[in-house]
C-alpha cells in the first residue's frame, strides 16, 4: 500500500490551533480541514466555529465577532 508522507506540525502551526476555524487554519498552513481538526483534537485544544457573525468557543460560549 502507498503511504503519504506526513510533515510534522511546527510550533507556529500548533499555536494557531483553536484560534480560528479549522478551515481557516488549514488555508493558512496548507493542510486540509480534517487534518487540522485531528491535530487540534488529539492535543485537547477546543475548537471555534464561526456561525452567522458570532464565534462559538468549545460549543458553549458565544462571542460577537469584531466588526
CSV table of C-alpha atoms in Angstrom, one decimal:
chain,number,residue,atom,x,y,z
A,1,UNK,CA,0.0,0.0,0.0
A,2,UNK,CA,1.1,3.6,-0.7
A,3,UNK,CA,1.6,5.8,2.3
A,4,UNK,CA,1.5,9.6,2.3
A,5,UNK,CA,4.5,11.4,3.7
A,6,UNK,CA,3.2,13.4,6.6
A,7,UNK,CA,5.0,16.6,7.6
A,8,UNK,CA,5.2,17.4,11.3
A,9,UNK,CA,3.4,20.3,12.8
A,10,UNK,CA,5.6,23.2,13.6
A,11,UNK,CA,5.2,25.1,16.9
A,12,UNK,CA,3.9,28.1,14.9
A,13,UNK,CA,1.3,25.9,13.3
A,14,UNK,CA,0.2,24.4,16.6
A,15,UNK,CA,-0.1,27.9,18.1
A,16,UNK,CA,-2.8,28.6,15.5
A,17,UNK,CA,-5.0,25.7,16.5
A,18,UNK,CA,-8.2,26.8,18.3
A,19,UNK,CA,-7.6,30.5,17.5
A,20,UNK,CA,-9.8,30.4,14.3
A,21,UNK,CA,-11.9,27.8,12.4
A,22,UNK,CA,-10.1,24.6,11.4
A,23,UNK,CA,-10.8,25.6,7.7
A,24,UNK,CA,-9.0,28.9,8.2
A,25,UNK,CA,-6.1,27.3,9.9
A,26,UNK,CA,-5.9,24.8,7.1
A,27,UNK,CA,-5.8,27.6,4.5
A,28,UNK,CA,-3.0,29.4,6.3
A,29,UNK,CA,-0.8,26.4,6.9
A,30,UNK,CA,-1.6,24.4,3.7
A,31,UNK,CA,-3.3,21.5,5.3
A,32,UNK,CA,-6.8,20.0,5.0
A,33,UNK,CA,-9.6,20.9,7.4
A,34,UNK,CA,-9.9,17.3,8.6
A,35,UNK,CA,-6.1,17.2,9.2
A,36,UNK,CA,-6.4,20.4,11.2
A,37,UNK,CA,-9.4,19.1,13.2
A,38,UNK,CA,-7.5,15.8,14.0
A,39,UNK,CA,-4.3,17.7,15.1
A,40,UNK,CA,-6.4,20.0,17.3
A,41,UNK,CA,-8.5,17.3,19.0
A,42,UNK,CA,-5.6,15.0,19.8
A,43,UNK,CA,-3.9,17.9,21.5
A,44,UNK,CA,-7.1,18.6,23.5
A,45,UNK,CA,-7.5,22.1,22.1
A,46,UNK,CA,-11.1,23.4,21.9
A,47,UNK,CA,-12.5,24.3,18.5
A,48,UNK,CA,-14.0,27.6,17.3
A,49,UNK,CA,-16.9,27.6,14.9
A,50,UNK,CA,-17.9,30.8,13.0
A,51,UNK,CA,-21.7,31.0,12.8
A,52,UNK,CA,-23.6,34.0,11.5
A,53,UNK,CA,-21.4,36.8,12.8
A,54,UNK,CA,-20.5,35.2,16.1
A,55,UNK,CA,-18.0,32.6,17.2
A,56,UNK,CA,-18.8,29.6,19.3
A,57,UNK,CA,-16.0,28.6,21.6
A,58,UNK,CA,-15.9,25.0,22.6
A,59,UNK,CA,-19.6,24.6,21.9
A,60,UNK,CA,-20.6,26.7,24.9
A,61,UNK,CA,-19.7,30.4,24.9
A,62,UNK,CA,-20.8,32.9,22.2
A,63,UNK,CA,-18.6,35.8,21.4
A,64,UNK,CA,-19.7,38.5,18.9
A,65,UNK,CA,-17.3,38.8,16.0
A,66,UNK,CA,-15.5,42.1,15.7
A,67,UNK,CA,-17.0,44.5,13.1
